[in-house]
Short mmCIF file of C-alpha atoms in Angstrom, two decimals:
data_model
loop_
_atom_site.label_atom_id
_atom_site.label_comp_id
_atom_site.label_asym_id
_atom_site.label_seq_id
_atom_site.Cartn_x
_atom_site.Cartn_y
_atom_site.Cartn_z
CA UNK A 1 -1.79 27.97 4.36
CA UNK A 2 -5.04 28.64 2.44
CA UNK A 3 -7.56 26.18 1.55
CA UNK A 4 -6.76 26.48 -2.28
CA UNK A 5 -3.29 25.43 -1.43
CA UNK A 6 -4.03 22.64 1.09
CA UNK A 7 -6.36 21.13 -1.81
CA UNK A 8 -3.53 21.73 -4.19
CA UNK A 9 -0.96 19.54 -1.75
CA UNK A 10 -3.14 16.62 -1.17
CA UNK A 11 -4.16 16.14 -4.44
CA UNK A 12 -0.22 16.12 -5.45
CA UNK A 13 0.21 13.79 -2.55
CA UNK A 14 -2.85 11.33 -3.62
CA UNK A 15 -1.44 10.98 -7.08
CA UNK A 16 1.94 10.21 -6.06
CA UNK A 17 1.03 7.80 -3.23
CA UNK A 18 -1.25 6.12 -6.38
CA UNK A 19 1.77 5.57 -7.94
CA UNK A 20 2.44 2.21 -5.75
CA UNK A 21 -0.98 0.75 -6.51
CA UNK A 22 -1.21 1.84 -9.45
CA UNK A 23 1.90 -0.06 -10.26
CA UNK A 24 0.65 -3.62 -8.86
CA UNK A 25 -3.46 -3.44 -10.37
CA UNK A 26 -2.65 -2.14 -13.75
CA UNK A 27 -0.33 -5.71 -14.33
CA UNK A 28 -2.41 -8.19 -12.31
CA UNK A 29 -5.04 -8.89 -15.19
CA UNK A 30 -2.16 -9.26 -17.15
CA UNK A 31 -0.37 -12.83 -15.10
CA UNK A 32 -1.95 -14.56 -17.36
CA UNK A 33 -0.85 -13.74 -20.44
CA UNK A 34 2.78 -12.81 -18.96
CA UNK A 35 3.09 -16.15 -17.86
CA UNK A 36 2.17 -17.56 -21.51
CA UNK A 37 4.50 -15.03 -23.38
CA UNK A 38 7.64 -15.74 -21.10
CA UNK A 39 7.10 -19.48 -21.02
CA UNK A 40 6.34 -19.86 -17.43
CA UNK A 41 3.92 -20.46 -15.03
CA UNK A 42 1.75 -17.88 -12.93
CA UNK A 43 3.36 -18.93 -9.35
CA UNK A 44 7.08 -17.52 -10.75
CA UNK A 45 4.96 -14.59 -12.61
CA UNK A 46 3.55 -13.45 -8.97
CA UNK A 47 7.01 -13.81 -8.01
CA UNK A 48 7.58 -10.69 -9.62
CA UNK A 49 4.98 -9.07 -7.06
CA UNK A 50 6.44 -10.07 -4.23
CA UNK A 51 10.34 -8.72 -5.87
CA UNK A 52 8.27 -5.40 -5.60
CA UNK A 53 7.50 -5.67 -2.52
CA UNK A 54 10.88 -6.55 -1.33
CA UNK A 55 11.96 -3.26 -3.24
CA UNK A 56 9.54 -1.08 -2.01
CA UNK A 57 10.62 -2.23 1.68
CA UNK A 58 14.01 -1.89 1.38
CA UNK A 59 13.90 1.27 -0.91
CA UNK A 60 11.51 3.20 1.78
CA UNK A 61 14.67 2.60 4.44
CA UNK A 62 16.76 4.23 2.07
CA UNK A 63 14.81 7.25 1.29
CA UNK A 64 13.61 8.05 4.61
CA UNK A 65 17.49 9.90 6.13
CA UNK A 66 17.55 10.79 2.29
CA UNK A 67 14.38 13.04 2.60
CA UNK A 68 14.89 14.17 6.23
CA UNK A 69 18.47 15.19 4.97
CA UNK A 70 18.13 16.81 1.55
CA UNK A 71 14.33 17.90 2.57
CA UNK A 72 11.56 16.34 0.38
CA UNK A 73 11.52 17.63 -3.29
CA UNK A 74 15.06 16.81 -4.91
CA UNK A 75 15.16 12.68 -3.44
CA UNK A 76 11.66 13.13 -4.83
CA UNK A 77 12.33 13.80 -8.48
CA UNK A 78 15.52 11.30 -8.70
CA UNK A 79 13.33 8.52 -7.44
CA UNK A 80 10.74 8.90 -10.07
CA UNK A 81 13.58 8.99 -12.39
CA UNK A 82 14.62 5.49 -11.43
CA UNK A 83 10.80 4.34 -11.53
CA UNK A 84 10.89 5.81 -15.30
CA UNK A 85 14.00 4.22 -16.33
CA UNK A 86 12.77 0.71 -14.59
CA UNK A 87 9.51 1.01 -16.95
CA UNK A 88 10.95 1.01 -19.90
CA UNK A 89 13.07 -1.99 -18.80
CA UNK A 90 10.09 -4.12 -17.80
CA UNK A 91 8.18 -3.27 -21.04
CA UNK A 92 11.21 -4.82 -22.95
CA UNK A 93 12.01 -7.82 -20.24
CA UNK A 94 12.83 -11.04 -22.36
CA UNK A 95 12.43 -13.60 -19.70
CA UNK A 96 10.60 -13.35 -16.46
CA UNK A 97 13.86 -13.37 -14.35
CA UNK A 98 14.00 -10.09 -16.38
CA UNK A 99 11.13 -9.31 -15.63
CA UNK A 100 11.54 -9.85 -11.66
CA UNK A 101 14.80 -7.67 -11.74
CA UNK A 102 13.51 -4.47 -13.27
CA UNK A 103 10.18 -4.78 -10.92
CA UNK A 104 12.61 -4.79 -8.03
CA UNK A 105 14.15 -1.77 -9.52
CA UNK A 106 10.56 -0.31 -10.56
CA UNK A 107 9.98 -0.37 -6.67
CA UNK A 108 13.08 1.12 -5.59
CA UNK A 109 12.48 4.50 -7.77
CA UNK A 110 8.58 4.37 -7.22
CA UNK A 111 8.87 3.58 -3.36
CA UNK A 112 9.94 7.51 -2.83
CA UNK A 113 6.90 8.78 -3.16
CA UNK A 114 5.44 7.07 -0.07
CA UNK A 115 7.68 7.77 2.15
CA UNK A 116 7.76 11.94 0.87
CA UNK A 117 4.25 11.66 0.95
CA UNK A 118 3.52 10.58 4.84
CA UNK A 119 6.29 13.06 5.87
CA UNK A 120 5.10 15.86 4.31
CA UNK A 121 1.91 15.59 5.84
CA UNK A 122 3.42 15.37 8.89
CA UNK A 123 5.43 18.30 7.95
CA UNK A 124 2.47 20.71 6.63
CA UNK A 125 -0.51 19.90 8.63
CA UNK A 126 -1.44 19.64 12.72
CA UNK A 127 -1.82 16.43 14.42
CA UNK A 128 -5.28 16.42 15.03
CA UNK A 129 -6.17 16.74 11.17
CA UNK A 130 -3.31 14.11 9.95
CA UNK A 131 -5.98 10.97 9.58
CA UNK A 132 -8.35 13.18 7.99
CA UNK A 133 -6.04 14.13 5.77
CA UNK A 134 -5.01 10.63 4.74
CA UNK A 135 -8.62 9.87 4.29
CA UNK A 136 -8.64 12.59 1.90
CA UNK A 137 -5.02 10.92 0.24
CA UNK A 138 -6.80 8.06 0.04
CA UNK A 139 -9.80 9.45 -2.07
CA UNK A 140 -7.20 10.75 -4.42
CA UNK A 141 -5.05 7.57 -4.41
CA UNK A 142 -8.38 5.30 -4.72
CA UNK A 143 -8.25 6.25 -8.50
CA UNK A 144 -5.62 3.88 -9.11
CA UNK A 145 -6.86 0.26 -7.62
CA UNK A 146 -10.10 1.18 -9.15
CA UNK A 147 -9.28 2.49 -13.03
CA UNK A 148 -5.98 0.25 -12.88
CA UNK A 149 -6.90 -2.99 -13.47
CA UNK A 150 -9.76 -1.84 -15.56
CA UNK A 151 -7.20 -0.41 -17.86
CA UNK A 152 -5.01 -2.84 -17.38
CA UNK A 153 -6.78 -5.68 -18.59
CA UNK A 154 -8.10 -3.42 -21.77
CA UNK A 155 -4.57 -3.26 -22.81
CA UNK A 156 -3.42 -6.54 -21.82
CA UNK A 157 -6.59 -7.49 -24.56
CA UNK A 158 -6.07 -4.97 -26.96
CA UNK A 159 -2.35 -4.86 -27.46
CA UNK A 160 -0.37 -6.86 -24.93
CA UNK A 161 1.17 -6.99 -21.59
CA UNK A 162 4.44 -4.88 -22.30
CA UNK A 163 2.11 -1.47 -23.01
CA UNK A 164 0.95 -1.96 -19.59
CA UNK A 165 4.31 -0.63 -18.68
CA UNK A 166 4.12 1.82 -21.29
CA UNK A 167 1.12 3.20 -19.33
CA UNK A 168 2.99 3.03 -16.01
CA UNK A 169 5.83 5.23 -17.86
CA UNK A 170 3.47 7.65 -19.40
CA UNK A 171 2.17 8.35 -15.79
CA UNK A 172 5.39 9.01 -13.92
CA UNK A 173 6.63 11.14 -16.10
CA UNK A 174 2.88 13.22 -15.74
CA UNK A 175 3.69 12.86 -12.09
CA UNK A 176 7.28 14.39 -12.04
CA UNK A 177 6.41 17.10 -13.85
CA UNK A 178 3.61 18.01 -11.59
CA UNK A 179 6.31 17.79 -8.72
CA UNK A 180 8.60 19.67 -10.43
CA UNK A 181 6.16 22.52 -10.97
CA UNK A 182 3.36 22.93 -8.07
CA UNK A 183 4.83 21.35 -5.50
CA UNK A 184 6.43 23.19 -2.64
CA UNK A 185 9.52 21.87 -0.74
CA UNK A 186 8.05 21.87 3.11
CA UNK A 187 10.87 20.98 4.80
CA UNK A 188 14.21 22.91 4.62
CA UNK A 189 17.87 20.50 4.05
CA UNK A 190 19.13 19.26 7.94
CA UNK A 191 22.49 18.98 7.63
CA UNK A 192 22.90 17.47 11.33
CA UNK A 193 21.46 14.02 10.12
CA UNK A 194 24.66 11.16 9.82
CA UNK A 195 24.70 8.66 7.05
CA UNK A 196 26.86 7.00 9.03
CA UNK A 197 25.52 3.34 9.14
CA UNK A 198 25.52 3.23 12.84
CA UNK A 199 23.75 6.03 13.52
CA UNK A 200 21.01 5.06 10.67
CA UNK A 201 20.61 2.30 12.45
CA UNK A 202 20.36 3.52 15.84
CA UNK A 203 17.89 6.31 14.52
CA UNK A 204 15.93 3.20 12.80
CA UNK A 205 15.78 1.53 15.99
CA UNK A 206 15.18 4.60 18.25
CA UNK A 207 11.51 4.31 16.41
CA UNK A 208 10.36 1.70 18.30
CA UNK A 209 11.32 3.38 21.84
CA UNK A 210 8.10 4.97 21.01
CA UNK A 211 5.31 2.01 21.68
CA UNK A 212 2.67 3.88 20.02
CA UNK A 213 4.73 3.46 16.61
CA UNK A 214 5.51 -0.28 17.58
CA UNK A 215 2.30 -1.05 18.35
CA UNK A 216 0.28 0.85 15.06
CA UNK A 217 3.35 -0.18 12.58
CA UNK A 218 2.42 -3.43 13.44
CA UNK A 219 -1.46 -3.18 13.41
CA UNK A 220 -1.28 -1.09 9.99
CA UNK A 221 1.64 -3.54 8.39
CA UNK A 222 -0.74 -6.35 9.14
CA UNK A 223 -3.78 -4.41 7.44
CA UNK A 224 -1.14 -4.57 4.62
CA UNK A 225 -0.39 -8.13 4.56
CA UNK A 226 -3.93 -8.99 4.66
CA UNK A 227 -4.41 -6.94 1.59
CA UNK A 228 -1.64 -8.29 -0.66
CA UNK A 229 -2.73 -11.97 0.31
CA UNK A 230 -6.18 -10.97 -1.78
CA UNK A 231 -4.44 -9.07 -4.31
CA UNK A 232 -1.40 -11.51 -5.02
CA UNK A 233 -3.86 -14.40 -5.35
CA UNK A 234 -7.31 -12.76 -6.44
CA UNK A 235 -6.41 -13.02 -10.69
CA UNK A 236 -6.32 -16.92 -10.29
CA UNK A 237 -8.88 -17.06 -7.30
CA UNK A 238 -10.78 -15.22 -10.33
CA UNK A 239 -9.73 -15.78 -13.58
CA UNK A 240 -8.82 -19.27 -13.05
CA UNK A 241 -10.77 -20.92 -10.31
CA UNK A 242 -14.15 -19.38 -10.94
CA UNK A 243 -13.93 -18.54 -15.00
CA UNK A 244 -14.06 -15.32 -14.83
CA UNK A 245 -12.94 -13.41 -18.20
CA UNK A 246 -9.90 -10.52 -17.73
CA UNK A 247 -12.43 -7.99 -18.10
CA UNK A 248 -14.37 -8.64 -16.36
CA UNK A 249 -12.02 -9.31 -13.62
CA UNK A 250 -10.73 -6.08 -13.49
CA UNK A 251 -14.45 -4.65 -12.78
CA UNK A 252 -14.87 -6.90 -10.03
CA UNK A 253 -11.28 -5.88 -8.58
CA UNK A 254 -12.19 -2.17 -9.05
CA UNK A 255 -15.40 -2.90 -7.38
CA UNK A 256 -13.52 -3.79 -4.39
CA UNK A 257 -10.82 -1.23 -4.49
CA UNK A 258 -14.36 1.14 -4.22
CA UNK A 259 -15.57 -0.77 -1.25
CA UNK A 260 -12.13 0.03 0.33
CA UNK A 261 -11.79 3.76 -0.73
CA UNK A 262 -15.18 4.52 0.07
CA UNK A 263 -14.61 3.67 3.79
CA UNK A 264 -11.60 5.92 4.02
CA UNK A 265 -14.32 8.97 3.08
CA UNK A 266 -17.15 7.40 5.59
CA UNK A 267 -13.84 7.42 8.14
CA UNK A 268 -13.69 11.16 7.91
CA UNK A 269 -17.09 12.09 9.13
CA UNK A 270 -16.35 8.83 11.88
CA UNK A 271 -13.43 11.13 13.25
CA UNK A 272 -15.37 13.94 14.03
CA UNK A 273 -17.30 11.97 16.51
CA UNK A 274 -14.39 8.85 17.74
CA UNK A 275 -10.73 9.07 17.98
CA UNK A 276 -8.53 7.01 15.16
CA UNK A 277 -7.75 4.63 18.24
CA UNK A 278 -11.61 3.56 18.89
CA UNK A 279 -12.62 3.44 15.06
CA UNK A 280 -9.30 1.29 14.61
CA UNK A 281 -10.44 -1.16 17.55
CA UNK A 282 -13.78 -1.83 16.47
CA UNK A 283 -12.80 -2.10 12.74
CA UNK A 284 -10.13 -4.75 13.60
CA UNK A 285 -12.78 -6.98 15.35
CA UNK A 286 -15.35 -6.39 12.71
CA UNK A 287 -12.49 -7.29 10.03
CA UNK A 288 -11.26 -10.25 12.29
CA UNK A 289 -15.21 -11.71 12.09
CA UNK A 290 -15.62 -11.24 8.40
CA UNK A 291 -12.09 -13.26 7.47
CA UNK A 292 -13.04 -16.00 9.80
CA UNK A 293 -16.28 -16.19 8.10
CA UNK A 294 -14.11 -15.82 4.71
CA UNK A 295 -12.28 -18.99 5.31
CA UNK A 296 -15.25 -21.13 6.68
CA UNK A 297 -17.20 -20.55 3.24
CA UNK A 298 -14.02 -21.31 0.91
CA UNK A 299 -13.78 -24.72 3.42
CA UNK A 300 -17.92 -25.50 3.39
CA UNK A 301 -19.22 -23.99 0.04
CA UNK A 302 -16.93 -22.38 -2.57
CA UNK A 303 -20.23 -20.19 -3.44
CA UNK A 304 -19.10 -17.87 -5.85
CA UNK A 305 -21.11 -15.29 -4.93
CA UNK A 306 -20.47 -15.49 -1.36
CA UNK A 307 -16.93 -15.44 -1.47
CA UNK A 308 -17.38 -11.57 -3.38
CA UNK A 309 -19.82 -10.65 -1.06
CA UNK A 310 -17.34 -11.36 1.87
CA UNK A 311 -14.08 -10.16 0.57
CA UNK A 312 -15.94 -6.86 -0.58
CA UNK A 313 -17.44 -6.43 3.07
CA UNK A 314 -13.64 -7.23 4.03
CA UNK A 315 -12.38 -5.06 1.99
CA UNK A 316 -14.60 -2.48 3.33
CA UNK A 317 -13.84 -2.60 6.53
CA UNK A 318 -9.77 -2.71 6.01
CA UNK A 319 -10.04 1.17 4.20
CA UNK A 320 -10.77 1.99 8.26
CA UNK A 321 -7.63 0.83 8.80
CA UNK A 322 -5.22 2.60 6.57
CA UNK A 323 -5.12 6.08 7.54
CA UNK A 324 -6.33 5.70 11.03
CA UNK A 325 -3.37 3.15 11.92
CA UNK A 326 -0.46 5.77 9.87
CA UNK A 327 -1.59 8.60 12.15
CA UNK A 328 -1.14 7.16 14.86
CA UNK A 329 2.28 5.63 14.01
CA UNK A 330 3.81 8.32 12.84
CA UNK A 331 1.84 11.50 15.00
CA UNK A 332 5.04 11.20 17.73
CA UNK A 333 7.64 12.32 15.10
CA UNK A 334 8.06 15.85 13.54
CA UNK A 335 12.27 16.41 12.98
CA UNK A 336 12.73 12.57 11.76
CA UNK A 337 9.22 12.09 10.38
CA UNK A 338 11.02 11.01 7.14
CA UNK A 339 13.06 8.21 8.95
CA UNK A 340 9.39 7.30 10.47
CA UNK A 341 7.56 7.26 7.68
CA UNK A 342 9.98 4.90 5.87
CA UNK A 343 10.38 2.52 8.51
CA UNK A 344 6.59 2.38 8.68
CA UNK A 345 6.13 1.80 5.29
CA UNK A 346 8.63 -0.64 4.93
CA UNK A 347 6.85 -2.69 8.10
CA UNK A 348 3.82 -2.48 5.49
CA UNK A 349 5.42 -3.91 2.37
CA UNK A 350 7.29 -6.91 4.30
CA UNK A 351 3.96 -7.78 5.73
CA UNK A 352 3.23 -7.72 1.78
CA UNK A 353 6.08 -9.41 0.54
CA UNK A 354 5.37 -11.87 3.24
CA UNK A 355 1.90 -12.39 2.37
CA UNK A 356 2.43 -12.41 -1.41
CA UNK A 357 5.48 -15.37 -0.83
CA UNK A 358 3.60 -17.15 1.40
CA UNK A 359 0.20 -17.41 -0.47
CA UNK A 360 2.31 -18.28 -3.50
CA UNK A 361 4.11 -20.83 -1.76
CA UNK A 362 1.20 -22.31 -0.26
CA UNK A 363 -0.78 -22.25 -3.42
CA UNK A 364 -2.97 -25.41 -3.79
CA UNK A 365 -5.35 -24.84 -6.62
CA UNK A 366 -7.82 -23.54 -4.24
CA UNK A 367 -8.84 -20.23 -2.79
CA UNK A 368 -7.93 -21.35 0.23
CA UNK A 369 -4.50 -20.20 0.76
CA UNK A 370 -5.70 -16.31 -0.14
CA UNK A 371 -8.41 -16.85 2.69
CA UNK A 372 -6.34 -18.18 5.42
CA UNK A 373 -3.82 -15.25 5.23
CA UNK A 374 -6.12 -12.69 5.12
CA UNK A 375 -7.73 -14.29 8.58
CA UNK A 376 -4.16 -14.67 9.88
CA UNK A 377 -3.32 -11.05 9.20
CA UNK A 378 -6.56 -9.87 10.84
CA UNK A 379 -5.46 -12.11 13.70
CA UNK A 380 -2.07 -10.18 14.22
CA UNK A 381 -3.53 -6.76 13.51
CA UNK A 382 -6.39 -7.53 16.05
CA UNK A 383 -3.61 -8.91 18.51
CA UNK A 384 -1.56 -5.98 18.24
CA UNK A 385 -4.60 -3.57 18.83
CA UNK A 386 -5.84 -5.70 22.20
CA UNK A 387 -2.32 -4.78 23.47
CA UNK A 388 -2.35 -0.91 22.84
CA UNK A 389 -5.46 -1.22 25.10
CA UNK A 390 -4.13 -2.93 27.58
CA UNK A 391 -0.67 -0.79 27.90
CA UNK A 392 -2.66 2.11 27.86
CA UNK A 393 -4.58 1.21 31.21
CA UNK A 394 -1.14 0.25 32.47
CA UNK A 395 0.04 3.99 31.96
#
């Protein structure tokens, strides 16, 4: 494969990976107003978050046999056909249990291109280059939490909420065309794969035979918890709590989707001199420090300024985390990387649900809640990571 076409593929792959992100920042500037124009409050408004995270978890299980079955491009294309459909439903949502439904379904059609997207990596390029090349996805994919909100809150001011979803369905169908077009299929139908609910489950489960996938599923899915616990609260932490107008909200959350991406580029000139296993260890205690810090300012001071500092050095130091933590999870698997991919991404988004229903739950006025979580998660990832270095001295 030449270097035009390797360019070609990740950029394909960065877009449709965006496609998640994109989905959650481009609507978060716009709780506010949702929660006014269905006659409800924002805790039942975030609700619809975390029903996208529970379909994003659930859908990833589904695709993952799908794609190592059928091979990558077909499941593709029907998925985003789902996401389109599931648009156009939340753009006309009357009420927010509506609303809640057709994000659910939004996730199930939009989930696809996660999963596809880890396994074709996997599929096209060797195991040594696999985190670089996620750093690279990233880069791509770091368009969305940083424009997103930016242009989400323009047209939550401009023209309302529902064209937010408008957006959302002018950019999947962009994205399945581009799929349908330049994309190659990289992995050929395999026939020998059972839907047979058994054996899905036993194939599922087989996964975690492998510790190195137990142990990085868990390290990266708690990487993802801690990042939904800023996202699902940071609008009122924001907009409420602090004054903050939706504008420039946005800036401020695509300031720290930068801080974020820009790490996952620093973390490609880090490999060529540490293995993703080192940078991952001291990242996690780094991380770990910063959200204890995090917490102890929202409990002493409630400093404004401080707080942004923190959660953009925080921030910073989770984009280590991403790609270096996939690699590693899924760098045992080649035939079933599909199956892999989706059971690791669906350990990411119920560490997200999780964290979005419990910072809801626990929601106090405060920014407390969004702090704790984020330090818990860092504990867990940081807990997981102390074990991978202690098996390994065992073996």
């Amino acid at each position: 494969m030449d270097k035009k076409e390797r360019i070609k593929i990740i950029l394909i792959l960065g877009f449709l990976t965006a496609i998640g992100p994109f989905s959650i920042d481009a609507y978060l500037p716009g709780f506010p107003a949702i929660a006014v124009d269905l006659k409800t409050d924002i805790e039942h408004v975030a609700l619809s978050l975390t029903s996208y995270f529970i379909g994003i978890s659930l859908g990833q299980l589904f695709y993952g046999p799908i794609l190592d079955k059928y091979g990558r491009k077909k499941p593709l294309i029907i998925g985003l056909l789902i996401y389109i459909i599931s648009a156009i439903g939340c753009g006309f949502s009357p009420s927010i249990y509506t609303l809640i439904i057709f994000r659910f379904l939004l996730a199930i059609g939009g989930c696809v291109g996660m999963v596809a997207a880890r396994a074709i990596v996997r599929d096209v390029f060797p195991v040594y280059e696999i985190a670089k090349v996620f750093s690279w996805m990233m880069l791509v994919m770091g368009v969305a939490p940083i424009i997103a909100p930016v242009l989400g809150s323009i047209i939550v001011t401009t023209f309302g909420w529902r064209y937010v979803f408008v957006l959302m369905l002018i950019v999947a169908v962009s994205i399945t065309f581009v799929i349908i077009k330049f994309l190659p299929e990289t992995k050929e139908p395999d026939q020998s794969i059972s839907f047979h609910p058994l054996k899905l489950v036993e194939s599922y489960f087989s996964l975690f035979k492998e510790k190195k996938f137990f142990i990085y599923a868990i390290a990266s899915g708690a990487a993802s918890g801690a990042l939904f616990s800023y996202i699902s609260d940071s609008s009122f932490v924001f907009i409420e709590l602090f004054g903050i107008s939706t504008t420039i909200y946005g800036w401020i959350y695509g300031l720290n989707a930068f801080a974020l991406i820009s790490a996952t580029q620093i973390n490609r000139a880090w490999l060529s001199r540490n293995s993703s296993r080192v940078i991952t260890r001291i990242t996690i205690f780094i991380q770990f420090t910063f959200s204890l810090l995090l917490v102890l300012s929202v409990i002493v001071s409630m400093n404004y300024l401080i707080i942004m500092v923190l959660i953009f050095v925080y921030l910073f130091w989770l984009g280590f985390l991403n790609p270096n933590t996939t690699a590693l999870a899924i760098e045992p698997f080649q035939r079933n990387a599909g199956t892999a991919s989706a059971m690791l991404g669906s350990i990411q988004m119920i560490f997200g649900a999780g964290a979005s229903a419990l910072v809801s739950v626990f929601h106090n006025g405060t920014a407390f809640p969004m702090s704790f979580f984020m330090l818990i998660f860092s504990i867990i990832g940081f807990s997981a990571i102390a074990y991978d270095k202690r098996y390994l001295k065992s073996h």
